[in-house]
XYZ file of C-alpha atoms in Angstrom:
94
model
C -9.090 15.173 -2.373
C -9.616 13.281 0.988
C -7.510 13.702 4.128
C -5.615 10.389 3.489
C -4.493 11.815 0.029
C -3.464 14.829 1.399
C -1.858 12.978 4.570
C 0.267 11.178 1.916
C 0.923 14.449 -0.332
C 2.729 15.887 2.851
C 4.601 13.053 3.620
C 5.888 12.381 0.127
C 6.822 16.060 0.205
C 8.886 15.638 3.541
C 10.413 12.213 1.931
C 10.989 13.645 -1.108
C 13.127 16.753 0.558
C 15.058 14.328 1.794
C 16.350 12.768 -1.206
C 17.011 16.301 -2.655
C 19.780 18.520 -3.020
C 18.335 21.867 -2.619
C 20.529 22.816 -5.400
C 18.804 20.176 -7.913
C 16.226 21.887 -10.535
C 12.628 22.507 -9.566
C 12.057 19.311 -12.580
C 13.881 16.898 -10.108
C 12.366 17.687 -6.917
C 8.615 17.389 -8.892
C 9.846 14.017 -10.341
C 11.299 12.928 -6.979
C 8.108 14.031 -4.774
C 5.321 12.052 -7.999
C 7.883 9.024 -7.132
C 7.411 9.227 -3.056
C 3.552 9.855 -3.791
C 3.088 6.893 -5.805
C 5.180 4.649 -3.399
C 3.272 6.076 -0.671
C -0.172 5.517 -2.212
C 1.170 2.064 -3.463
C 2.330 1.282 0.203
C -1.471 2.183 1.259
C -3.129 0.128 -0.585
C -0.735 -3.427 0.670
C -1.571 -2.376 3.937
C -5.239 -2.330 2.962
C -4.786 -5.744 1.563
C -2.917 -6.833 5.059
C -5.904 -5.583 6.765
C -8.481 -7.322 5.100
C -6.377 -10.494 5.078
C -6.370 -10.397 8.665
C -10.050 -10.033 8.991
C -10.359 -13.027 6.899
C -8.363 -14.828 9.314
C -10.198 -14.043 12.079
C -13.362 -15.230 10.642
C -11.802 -18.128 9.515
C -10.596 -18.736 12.888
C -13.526 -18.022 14.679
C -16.126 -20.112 12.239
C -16.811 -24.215 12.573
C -18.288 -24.381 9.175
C -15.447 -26.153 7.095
C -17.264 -24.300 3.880
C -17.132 -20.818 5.166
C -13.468 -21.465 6.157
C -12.723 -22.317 2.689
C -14.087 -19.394 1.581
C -12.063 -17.424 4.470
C -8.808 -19.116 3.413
C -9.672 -17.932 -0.761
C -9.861 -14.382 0.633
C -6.626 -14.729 2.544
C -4.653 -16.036 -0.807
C -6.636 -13.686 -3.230
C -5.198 -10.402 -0.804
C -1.535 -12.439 -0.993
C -2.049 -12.739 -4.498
C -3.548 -8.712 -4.761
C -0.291 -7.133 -3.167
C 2.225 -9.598 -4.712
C 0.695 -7.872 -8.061
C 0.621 -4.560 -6.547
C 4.659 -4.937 -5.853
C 5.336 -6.484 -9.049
C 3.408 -3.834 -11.428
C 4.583 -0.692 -9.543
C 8.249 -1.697 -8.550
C 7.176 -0.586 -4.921
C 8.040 -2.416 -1.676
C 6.375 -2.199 2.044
């Protein structure tokens, strides 16, 4: 497992404890910390999307070629259009 899974593991862990009563079943709190780990690992990957829509900005911004912008601006909409599906198909919000 990398370090960014495991970064995530922990904090689902410490979100998860928060949404607990410490009296609930040991079924519950697994149930509640797979939820947090999913949302977290969901979360991740729109901000990966966010990131690489920014680059594509930038190069847009930064190129005169009126093709290469065009293909800039396609790489902007196709992240938009990534995490829009990523939200929709997991239920998850930033």
């Amino acid at each position: 497992m990398n370090e960014r899974i495991k970064q995530l593991a922990e904090q689902a862990k410490f979100m998860a404890e928060e949404d607990i009563n410490k009296q609930i079943s040991y079924n519950t709190e697994l149930k509640a910390f797979a939820e947090k780990f999913a949302q977290l690992i969901v979360q991740d990957c729109m901000a990966m999307s966010d990131e690489l829509k920014a680059q594509y900005l930038t190069s847009r911004k930064s190129t005169m070629d009126f093709d290469e912008k065009n293909i800039y601006a396609e790489g902007e909409a196709a992240c938009d259009i990534l995490k829009y599906k990523m939200k929709r198909h997991f239920g998850v919000e930033e």
